[in-house]
Every structure is written in structure tokens, then in C-alpha cells.
PDB file of C-alpha atoms in Angstrom:
ATOM      1  CA  MET A1005     178.718  88.160 130.037  1.00 80.00           C
ATOM      2  CA  LYS A1006     177.394  90.819 127.680  1.00 87.00           C
ATOM      3  CA  ASN A1007     176.523  88.156 125.094  1.00 95.00           C
ATOM      4  CA  LEU A1008     174.798  85.995 127.708  1.00 97.00           C
ATOM      5  CA  ASN A1009     172.691  88.942 128.852  1.00 97.00           C
ATOM      6  CA  ARG A1010     171.703  89.616 125.248  1.00 98.00           C
ATOM      7  CA  GLU A1011     170.751  85.976 124.751  1.00 98.00           C
ATOM      8  CA  CYS A1012     168.733  85.854 127.955  1.00 98.00           C
ATOM      9  CA  LEU A1013     166.822  88.980 126.942  1.00 98.00           C
ATOM     10  CA  ALA A1014     165.977  87.355 123.620  1.00 98.00           C
ATOM     11  CA  GLU A1015     164.781  84.189 125.374  1.00 98.00           C
ATOM     12  CA  PHE A1016     162.781  86.311 127.810  1.00 98.00           C
ATOM     13  CA  PHE A1017     161.048  88.234 125.042  1.00 98.00           C
ATOM     14  CA  GLY A1018     160.479  85.223 122.800  1.00 98.00           C
ATOM     15  CA  THR A1019     158.854  83.317 125.654  1.00 98.00           C
ATOM     16  CA  PHE A1020     156.887  86.420 126.624  1.00 98.00           C
ATOM     17  CA  VAL A1021     155.395  86.578 123.119  1.00 98.00           C
ATOM     18  CA  LEU A1022     154.701  82.833 123.163  1.00 98.00           C
ATOM     19  CA  ILE A1023     152.777  82.996 126.449  1.00 98.00           C
ATOM     20  CA  MET A1024     150.922  86.189 125.576  1.00 98.00           C
ATOM     21  CA  PHE A1025     149.235  84.539 122.612  1.00 98.00           C
ATOM     22  CA  GLY A1026     148.967  81.066 124.150  1.00 98.00           C
ATOM     23  CA  VAL A1027     147.501  82.012 127.507  1.00 98.00           C
ATOM     24  CA  GLY A1028     145.513  84.802 125.882  1.00 98.00           C
ATOM     25  CA  VAL A1029     143.588  82.421 123.639  1.00 98.00           C
ATOM     26  CA  VAL A1030     142.775  80.139 126.570  1.00 98.00           C
ATOM     27  CA  ALA A1031     141.555  83.141 128.579  1.00 98.00           C
ATOM     28  CA  GLN A1032     139.306  84.267 125.741  1.00 98.00           C
ATOM     29  CA  THR A1033     137.905  80.768 125.267  1.00 98.00           C
ATOM     30  CA  VAL A1034     137.239  80.048 128.953  1.00 98.00           C
ATOM     31  CA  LEU A1035     135.947  83.474 129.952  1.00 98.00           C
ATOM     32  CA  SER A1036     133.573  83.617 126.980  1.00 98.00           C
ATOM     33  CA  HIS A1037     132.175  80.180 127.888  1.00 96.00           C
ATOM     34  CA  GLN A1038     133.628  79.024 124.541  1.00 96.00           C
ATOM     35  CA  SER A1039     131.509  81.454 122.563  1.00 97.00           C
ATOM     36  CA  ALA A1040     134.727  83.161 121.364  1.00 96.00           C
ATOM     37  CA  GLY A1041     137.020  80.152 121.103  1.00 96.00           C
ATOM     38  CA  SER A1042     137.321  76.401 120.821  1.00 97.00           C
ATOM     39  CA  THR A1043     139.771  73.546 121.386  1.00 97.00           C
ATOM     40  CA  LEU A1044     140.824  73.745 117.754  1.00 97.00           C
ATOM     41  CA  GLY A1045     141.307  77.497 118.080  1.00 98.00           C
ATOM     42  CA  ILE A1046     143.476  76.954 121.131  1.00 98.00           C
ATOM     43  CA  ASN A1047     145.637  74.401 119.319  1.00 98.00           C
ATOM     44  CA  ILE A1048     146.091  76.619 116.278  1.00 98.00           C
ATOM     45  CA  THR A1049     146.839  79.734 118.314  1.00 98.00           C
ATOM     46  CA  TRP A1050     149.424  77.956 120.478  1.00 98.00           C
ATOM     47  CA  GLY A1051     151.118  76.887 117.258  1.00 98.00           C
ATOM     48  CA  LEU A1052     151.048  80.463 115.963  1.00 98.00           C
ATOM     49  CA  ALA A1053     152.326  81.641 119.356  1.00 98.00           C
ATOM     50  CA  VAL A1054     155.380  79.430 118.910  1.00 98.00           C
ATOM     51  CA  VAL A1055     155.904  80.825 115.403  1.00 98.00           C
ATOM     52  CA  MET A1056     155.806  84.428 116.639  1.00 98.00           C
ATOM     53  CA  GLY A1057     158.004  83.716 119.652  1.00 98.00           C
ATOM     54  CA  CYS A1058     160.565  82.034 117.419  1.00 98.00           C
ATOM     55  CA  TYR A1059     160.620  84.823 114.856  1.00 98.00           C
ATOM     56  CA  VAL A1060     161.302  87.547 117.422  1.00 98.00           C
ATOM     57  CA  SER A1061     164.208  85.719 119.089  1.00 98.00           C
ATOM     58  CA  ALA A1062     165.709  83.224 116.636  1.00 97.00           C
ATOM     59  CA  GLY A1063     168.335  85.631 115.312  1.00 96.00           C
ATOM     60  CA  VAL A1064     169.988  85.841 118.724  1.00 98.00           C
ATOM     61  CA  THR A1065     169.566  82.398 120.305  1.00 98.00           C
ATOM     62  CA  GLY A1066     167.877  80.145 117.783  1.00 96.00           C
ATOM     63  CA  ALA A1067     164.706  80.513 119.874  1.00 98.00           C
ATOM     64  CA  HIS A1068     164.760  77.765 122.496  1.00 98.00           C
ATOM     65  CA  LEU A1069     161.805  79.243 124.454  1.00 98.00           C
ATOM     66  CA  ASN A1070     161.689  76.035 126.482  1.00 98.00           C
ATOM     67  CA  PRO A1071     164.055  74.691 129.170  1.00 98.00           C
ATOM     68  CA  ALA A1072     163.435  71.153 127.894  1.00 98.00           C
ATOM     69  CA  VAL A1073     164.788  72.182 124.484  1.00 98.00           C
ATOM     70  CA  THR A1074     167.751  73.921 126.104  1.00 98.00           C
ATOM     71  CA  VAL A1075     168.638  70.865 128.188  1.00 98.00           C
ATOM     72  CA  ALA A1076     168.242  68.546 125.195  1.00 98.00           C
ATOM     73  CA  LEU A1077     170.580  70.725 123.126  1.00 98.00           C
ATOM     74  CA  ALA A1078     173.123  70.684 125.945  1.00 98.00           C
ATOM     75  CA  VAL A1079     172.971  66.889 126.095  1.00 98.00           C
ATOM     76  CA  HIS A1080     172.928  66.186 122.356  1.00 98.00           C
ATOM     77  CA  ARG A1081     174.255  69.270 120.542  1.00 97.00           C
ATOM     78  CA  ARG A1082     177.031  70.643 122.774  1.00 96.00           C
ATOM     79  CA  PHE A1083     175.073  73.699 123.858  1.00 98.00           C
ATOM     80  CA  PRO A1084     177.106  75.201 126.741  1.00 98.00           C
ATOM     81  CA  TRP A1085     175.930  73.839 130.079  1.00 98.00           C
ATOM     82  CA  ASN A1086     176.773  77.120 131.812  1.00 97.00           C
ATOM     83  CA  LYS A1087     173.991  78.782 129.798  1.00 98.00           C
ATOM     84  CA  VAL A1088     171.275  76.269 130.655  1.00 98.00           C
ATOM     85  CA  VAL A1089     170.196  77.774 133.988  1.00 98.00           C
ATOM     86  CA  PRO A1090     170.309  81.424 132.779  1.00 98.00           C
ATOM     87  CA  TYR A1091     168.244  80.501 129.722  1.00 98.00           C
ATOM     88  CA  ALA A1092     165.714  78.579 131.832  1.00 98.00           C
ATOM     89  CA  LEU A1093     165.378  81.482 134.268  1.00 98.00           C
ATOM     90  CA  ALA A1094     164.900  83.955 131.420  1.00 98.00           C
ATOM     91  CA  GLN A1095     162.273  81.740 129.792  1.00 98.00           C
ATOM     92  CA  THR A1096     160.399  81.308 133.068  1.00 98.00           C
ATOM     93  CA  ALA A1097     160.557  85.043 133.771  1.00 98.00           C
ATOM     94  CA  GLY A1098     159.166  85.781 130.307  1.00 98.00           C
ATOM     95  CA  ALA A1099     156.280  83.393 130.953  1.00 98.00           C
ATOM     96  CA  PHE A1100     155.624  84.957 134.375  1.00 98.00           C
ATOM     97  CA  VAL A1101     155.526  88.534 133.064  1.00 98.00           C
ATOM     98  CA  ALA A1102     153.343  87.571 130.104  1.00 98.00           C
ATOM     99  CA  SER A1103     150.933  85.892 132.531  1.00 98.00           C
ATOM    100  CA  ALA A1104     150.675  89.131 134.475  1.00 98.00           C
ATOM    101  CA  VAL A1105     149.933  91.123 131.322  1.00 98.00           C
ATOM    102  CA  VAL A1106     147.223  88.661 130.231  1.00 98.00           C
ATOM    103  CA  TYR A1107     145.734  88.853 133.727  1.00 98.00           C
ATOM    104  CA  LEU A1108     145.609  92.665 133.633  1.00 98.00           C
ATOM    105  CA  THR A1109     144.074  92.583 130.162  1.00 98.00           C
ATOM    106  CA  TYR A1110     141.351  90.108 131.143  1.00 98.00           C
ATOM    107  CA  ARG A1111     140.932  91.072 134.814  1.00 98.00           C
ATOM    108  CA  GLU A1112     137.438  92.507 134.435  1.00 98.00           C
ATOM    109  CA  ALA A1113     136.287  89.581 132.276  1.00 98.00           C
ATOM    110  CA  LEU A1114     137.755  87.222 134.866  1.00 98.00           C
ATOM    111  CA  THR A1115     135.819  88.898 137.670  1.00 98.00           C
ATOM    112  CA  ALA A1116     132.622  88.810 135.624  1.00 98.00           C
ATOM    113  CA  PHE A1117     133.187  85.076 135.119  1.00 98.00           C
ATOM    114  CA  ASP A1118     133.956  83.991 138.700  1.00 97.00           C
ATOM    115  CA  GLY A1119     132.609  86.881 140.784  1.00 97.00           C
ATOM    116  CA  GLY A1120     136.099  87.734 142.016  1.00 96.00           C
ATOM    117  CA  ILE A1121     136.608  84.398 143.781  1.00 96.00           C
ATOM    118  CA  ARG A1122     139.617  82.718 142.200  1.00 97.00           C
ATOM    119  CA  GLN A1123     139.152  78.966 141.937  1.00 97.00           C
ATOM    120  CA  VAL A1124     141.455  76.282 140.626  1.00 98.00           C
ATOM    121  CA  ALA A1125     138.833  73.702 139.619  1.00 95.00           C
ATOM    122  CA  GLY A1126     135.089  73.378 139.196  1.00 95.00           C
ATOM    123  CA  PRO A1127     132.643  75.130 136.843  1.00 95.00           C
ATOM    124  CA  LEU A1128     134.172  78.515 137.682  1.00 97.00           C
ATOM    125  CA  GLY A1129     137.769  77.313 137.882  1.00 98.00           C
ATOM    126  CA  THR A1130     140.171  79.619 136.047  1.00 98.00           C
ATOM    127  CA  ALA A1131     143.678  78.582 137.125  1.00 98.00           C
ATOM    128  CA  GLY A1132     143.766  76.347 134.047  1.00 98.00           C
ATOM    129  CA  ILE A1133     143.822  79.454 131.878  1.00 98.00           C
ATOM    130  CA  TRP A1134     147.436  79.921 132.929  1.00 98.00           C
ATOM    131  CA  ALA A1135     148.885  76.515 133.831  1.00 98.00           C
ATOM    132  CA  THR A1136     148.014  72.941 132.914  1.00 98.00           C
ATOM    133  CA  TYR A1137     145.976  70.579 135.070  1.00 98.00           C
ATOM    134  CA  PRO A1138     145.210  66.913 134.369  1.00 98.00           C
ATOM    135  CA  GLN A1139     141.880  65.320 133.612  1.00 98.00           C
ATOM    136  CA  PRO A1140     140.298  63.651 136.692  1.00 97.00           C
ATOM    137  CA  PHE A1141     141.109  60.191 135.333  1.00 98.00           C
ATOM    138  CA  LEU A1142     144.820  60.888 134.787  1.00 98.00           C
ATOM    139  CA  SER A1143     147.260  59.726 137.459  1.00 98.00           C
ATOM    140  CA  VAL A1144     150.227  61.888 138.388  1.00 98.00           C
ATOM    141  CA  PHE A1145     152.458  58.842 138.022  1.00 97.00           C
ATOM    142  CA  PRO A1146     152.808  57.050 135.733  1.00 98.00           C
ATOM    143  CA  GLY A1147     150.044  58.437 133.488  1.00 98.00           C
ATOM    144  CA  GLY A1148     150.824  62.141 133.731  1.00 98.00           C
ATOM    145  CA  LEU A1149     154.568  61.697 133.547  1.00 98.00           C
ATOM    146  CA  ILE A1150     154.270  59.453 130.489  1.00 98.00           C
ATOM    147  CA  ASP A1151     151.988  62.022 128.839  1.00 98.00           C
ATOM    148  CA  GLN A1152     154.558  64.794 129.198  1.00 98.00           C
ATOM    149  CA  VAL A1153     157.529  62.620 128.285  1.00 98.00           C
ATOM    150  CA  VAL A1154     155.866  61.463 125.065  1.00 98.00           C
ATOM    151  CA  GLY A1155     154.710  64.921 123.969  1.00 98.00           C
ATOM    152  CA  THR A1156     158.085  66.549 124.562  1.00 98.00           C
ATOM    153  CA  ALA A1157     160.017  63.671 123.008  1.00 98.00           C
ATOM    154  CA  LEU A1158     158.006  64.236 119.838  1.00 98.00           C
ATOM    155  CA  LEU A1159     158.680  67.973 120.034  1.00 98.00           C
ATOM    156  CA  VAL A1160     162.453  67.726 120.415  1.00 98.00           C
ATOM    157  CA  GLY A1161     162.953  64.732 118.127  1.00 98.00           C
ATOM    158  CA  VAL A1162     161.139  66.419 115.263  1.00 98.00           C
ATOM    159  CA  ILE A1163     162.842  69.782 115.889  1.00 98.00           C
ATOM    160  CA  LEU A1164     166.233  68.100 115.565  1.00 97.00           C
ATOM    161  CA  GLY A1165     165.091  66.509 112.321  1.00 96.00           C
ATOM    162  CA  ILE A1166     163.806  69.691 110.700  1.00 95.00           C
ATOM    163  CA  THR A1167     166.896  71.685 111.703  1.00 95.00           C
ATOM    164  CA  ASP A1168     169.504  69.055 110.767  1.00 95.00           C
ATOM    165  CA  SER A1169     171.343  70.322 107.682  1.00 91.00           C
ATOM    166  CA  ARG A1170     172.370  66.748 106.816  1.00 92.00           C
ATOM    167  CA  ASN A1171     168.764  65.626 106.651  1.00 92.00           C
ATOM    168  CA  ALA A1172     165.933  67.276 104.672  1.00 85.00           C
ATOM    169  CA  PRO A1173     165.644  70.415 106.805  1.00 86.00           C
ATOM    170  CA  ALA A1174     162.957  73.045 106.594  1.00 87.00           C
ATOM    171  CA  PRO A1175     164.074  76.178 104.713  1.00 88.00           C
ATOM    172  CA  ASN A1176     165.857  78.354 107.239  1.00 82.00           C
ATOM    173  CA  GLY A1177     163.321  81.184 107.261  1.00 91.00           C
ATOM    174  CA  LEU A1178     160.429  78.770 107.587  1.00 96.00           C
ATOM    175  CA  VAL A1179     161.722  76.746 110.548  1.00 97.00           C
ATOM    176  CA  PRO A1180     159.488  78.664 113.015  1.00 97.00           C
ATOM    177  CA  VAL A1181     156.436  77.926 110.860  1.00 98.00           C
ATOM    178  CA  VAL A1182     157.205  74.201 110.741  1.00 97.00           C
ATOM    179  CA  VAL A1183     157.840  74.114 114.510  1.00 98.00           C
ATOM    180  CA  GLY A1184     154.525  75.891 115.024  1.00 98.00           C
ATOM    181  CA  LEU A1185     152.756  73.274 112.912  1.00 98.00           C
ATOM    182  CA  LEU A1186     154.473  70.611 114.997  1.00 98.00           C
ATOM    183  CA  VAL A1187     153.025  72.140 118.170  1.00 98.00           C
ATOM    184  CA  VAL A1188     149.555  72.235 116.581  1.00 98.00           C
ATOM    185  CA  ALA A1189     149.909  68.533 115.772  1.00 98.00           C
ATOM    186  CA  ILE A1190     151.021  67.650 119.304  1.00 98.00           C
ATOM    187  CA  GLY A1191     148.126  69.613 120.790  1.00 98.00           C
ATOM    188  CA  ALA A1192     145.590  68.041 118.454  1.00 98.00           C
ATOM    189  CA  ALA A1193     146.889  64.517 119.080  1.00 98.00           C
ATOM    190  CA  PHE A1194     148.005  64.606 122.711  1.00 98.00           C
ATOM    191  CA  GLY A1195     146.332  67.590 124.353  1.00 98.00           C
ATOM    192  CA  PHE A1196     143.407  65.795 125.967  1.00 98.00           C
ATOM    193  CA  ASN A1197     145.085  64.285 129.032  1.00 98.00           C
ATOM    194  CA  SER A1198     146.569  67.412 130.554  1.00 98.00           C
ATOM    195  CA  GLY A1199     146.847  70.247 128.068  1.00 97.00           C
ATOM    196  CA  TYR A1200     150.257  69.456 126.510  1.00 98.00           C
ATOM    197  CA  ALA A1201     152.523  71.766 128.513  1.00 98.00           C
ATOM    198  CA  ILE A1202     155.672  70.173 126.960  1.00 98.00           C
ATOM    199  CA  ASN A1203     157.605  73.143 128.344  1.00 98.00           C
ATOM    200  CA  PRO A1204     158.600  73.682 132.009  1.00 98.00           C
ATOM    201  CA  ALA A1205     158.746  77.480 131.653  1.00 98.00           C
ATOM    202  CA  ARG A1206     155.368  77.618 129.910  1.00 98.00           C
ATOM    203  CA  ASP A1207     153.778  75.857 132.875  1.00 98.00           C
ATOM    204  CA  PHE A1208     155.779  76.915 135.931  1.00 98.00           C
ATOM    205  CA  GLY A1209     156.004  80.646 135.166  1.00 98.00           C
ATOM    206  CA  PRO A1210     152.223  81.072 134.777  1.00 98.00           C
ATOM    207  CA  ARG A1211     151.541  78.715 137.697  1.00 98.00           C
ATOM    208  CA  LEU A1212     153.809  80.778 139.939  1.00 98.00           C
ATOM    209  CA  PHE A1213     152.004  83.915 138.816  1.00 98.00           C
ATOM    210  CA  THR A1214     148.605  82.485 139.754  1.00 98.00           C
ATOM    211  CA  ALA A1215     149.933  81.589 143.205  1.00 98.00           C
ATOM    212  CA  PHE A1216     150.636  85.291 143.777  1.00 98.00           C
ATOM    213  CA  ALA A1217     147.560  86.631 141.942  1.00 98.00           C
ATOM    214  CA  GLY A1218     144.815  85.166 144.092  1.00 97.00           C
ATOM    215  CA  TRP A1219     144.663  81.426 143.523  1.00 98.00           C
ATOM    216  CA  GLY A1220     147.111  80.725 146.333  1.00 98.00           C
ATOM    217  CA  ASN A1221     148.979  77.563 147.223  1.00 98.00           C
ATOM    218  CA  ALA A1222     146.194  75.436 145.738  1.00 98.00           C
ATOM    219  CA  VAL A1223     147.856  75.739 142.327  1.00 98.00           C
ATOM    220  CA  PHE A1224     150.686  73.581 143.703  1.00 98.00           C
ATOM    221  CA  THR A1225     148.646  71.143 145.784  1.00 98.00           C
ATOM    222  CA  ALA A1226     145.821  70.488 143.321  1.00 97.00           C
ATOM    223  CA  ASN A1227     145.509  67.097 141.626  1.00 97.00           C
ATOM    224  CA  GLY A1228     147.889  65.353 143.982  1.00 97.00           C
ATOM    225  CA  GLY A1229     150.653  67.909 143.585  1.00 98.00           C
ATOM    226  CA  TRP A1230     150.604  67.833 139.785  1.00 98.00           C
ATOM    227  CA  TRP A1231     152.847  70.888 139.396  1.00 98.00           C
ATOM    228  CA  TRP A1232     156.145  68.999 139.127  1.00 98.00           C
ATOM    229  CA  VAL A1233     155.017  66.771 136.250  1.00 98.00           C
ATOM    230  CA  PRO A1234     155.167  69.523 133.548  1.00 98.00           C
ATOM    231  CA  ILE A1235     158.711  70.262 134.730  1.00 98.00           C
ATOM    232  CA  VAL A1236     160.227  66.799 135.072  1.00 98.00           C
ATOM    233  CA  GLY A1237     158.302  65.121 132.243  1.00 98.00           C
ATOM    234  CA  PRO A1238     159.320  67.565 129.497  1.00 98.00           C
ATOM    235  CA  THR A1239     162.936  67.650 130.679  1.00 98.00           C
ATOM    236  CA  VAL A1240     163.194  63.862 130.497  1.00 98.00           C
ATOM    237  CA  GLY A1241     161.157  63.685 127.294  1.00 98.00           C
ATOM    238  CA  GLY A1242     163.323  66.239 125.514  1.00 98.00           C
ATOM    239  CA  VAL A1243     166.482  64.249 126.225  1.00 98.00           C
ATOM    240  CA  LEU A1244     164.793  61.008 125.117  1.00 98.00           C
ATOM    241  CA  GLY A1245     163.490  62.611 121.932  1.00 98.00           C
ATOM    242  CA  GLY A1246     166.948  63.857 121.029  1.00 98.00           C
ATOM    243  CA  TRP A1247     168.415  60.433 121.718  1.00 98.00           C
ATOM    244  CA  ALA A1248     165.760  58.725 119.564  1.00 98.00           C
ATOM    245  CA  TYR A1249     166.456  61.047 116.620  1.00 98.00           C
ATOM    246  CA  ASP A1250     170.205  60.543 116.802  1.00 97.00           C
ATOM    247  CA  VAL A1251     169.973  56.753 117.158  1.00 97.00           C
ATOM    248  CA  CYS A1252     167.429  56.313 114.366  1.00 97.00           C
ATOM    249  CA  VAL A1253     168.519  59.047 111.947  1.00 96.00           C
ATOM    250  CA  GLY A1254     171.308  61.394 112.983  1.00 93.00           C
ATOM    251  CA  LYS A1255     174.104  58.872 113.431  1.00 93.00           C
ATOM    252  CA  HIS A1256     173.286  57.198 110.150  1.00 92.00           C
ATOM    253  CA  LEU A1257     173.489  60.503 108.321  1.00 90.00           C
ATOM    254  CA  THR A1258     176.974  61.028 109.763  1.00 68.00           C
ATOM    255  CA  ALA A1259     178.028  57.559 108.607  1.00 53.00           C
ATOM    256  CA  ASN A1260     176.745  58.184 105.091  1.00 48.00           C
ATOM    257  CA  ILE A1261     178.671  61.434 104.827  1.00 43.00           C
ATOM    258  CA  ALA A1262     181.838  59.755 106.087  1.00 36.00           C
ATOM    259  CA  GLU A1263     181.523  57.072 103.410  1.00 37.00           C
TER     260      GLU A1263
END
């Protein structure tokens, strides 16, 4: 129990760091009317956020920072199932608390931007600073679900490849950097549809915070009830990505070693 508490604290803090930088850069970009940020800056900073979150927690847990990664490791890498829910709760709590800190830091800028009236969408909409929302053309199903499945499958499949000692893994100390670059690539290639959540905790923790901080229930009803897509899609996508890596690469590496 003591070890599990230690691991959950590491996941909490790693995810906290991740969301602080990630949500922070979106806040700066939106609230400055993009005079102090850009889409490229957002993609790069989210990648750096992953790097920093990994470095502060990897020594204890390997830095999951994402329930979809935790579930995928339980399915494909014998990660203990009894730790999945505690890890996911810790990750979501870290994202929630980080969202609150970003809100306090940017509260006056937020009020200057929207006049104190919190809106989900429209020219003065700010809920998207914290959680992801789809483009008007994107359907919840199948379009949105496919978007999240594909992005997270890429995330988990590549992570398994770069951490597989039988393959050509990234040097151990540089794994967080390579994972961060992977996130930059996913954002640059697949961020347009809905903001590439690819992480249930990254989306649900901040979304839950906005529900309490003035945006209300609209954060769950907007866009046809979009909120469940960044939870279900990444969870399914992570498992599929792990399966794809093992079928195409991992199992063949095992066979070669056996021979």
C-alpha cells in the first residue's frame, strides 16, 4: 500500500506538470488573441510538457501520465490491473489541480478577455483552453471517435517501440525527449479535428474543473455531448496501438531471439 501511494503521488505530480505547461500555453495563446502564441507553439509546448512530466516521475512509475497508457500496459505488458484505477484517479487529480492553478494564474487575463462571462464556444469562448472540443464539421461518432483512436494508437504503439529493449530503443535517459517529440508530431499531424487529447486524464480533469469554475454543465453537453469521446477513444486506441506493435514487430523480435 505504501508503494502504491508513492506511485500515485508520482503520477499525480507528473500529470500536474504536464497540464501546467500544456494548458498554460493554450491560455497564453487564446487570451493574448494569438499575439503571444501560435498553433506551432502549442504543439511544441505540449511536447515539452510531456518531457517535463516524464522526467519528474519516471524514476518511480515509468511516467504513464495517461490512463490510456496505463490500460494498454495492463493489457499488453502485464502491468497489475489492481493499479489501473488508482493510477487513473491520480492522473486525473493531477490534471484537475493543475487546471485550477492555471486558472488562478490567468484569472485576471481571462476576465479581461471575456468580461467575466464564461463561455464554452463563440468568439469569447474559453472552455477550450482547458479541455478539447471538436471542430463544427466533426461528428461525435464515428469521426470524433476515430480521431482519438488513431492518435492514441500512434502514441502507444510508438512508445512501445522506443522502450522495447529488443528493438532499437531510445537511450534510457532520452526516452522522455523522444516521447515528447512523438506528441509534437501527433499534434502537428492530427491536432486539427479536435485538439488531440489522446489522454482521458488530460481532458476529463480540466473539463471537470471548468464545470466547477464557472462554465457549468455546458462543458459536458456541448457539441452533442462530446466529453466521453476523449475518454473512450484514447482507451480503445491505446489497446489497439499496443496490439499493432506486438503483431507487426514485438512478436517477431521474440521469435528471432528464440532462434
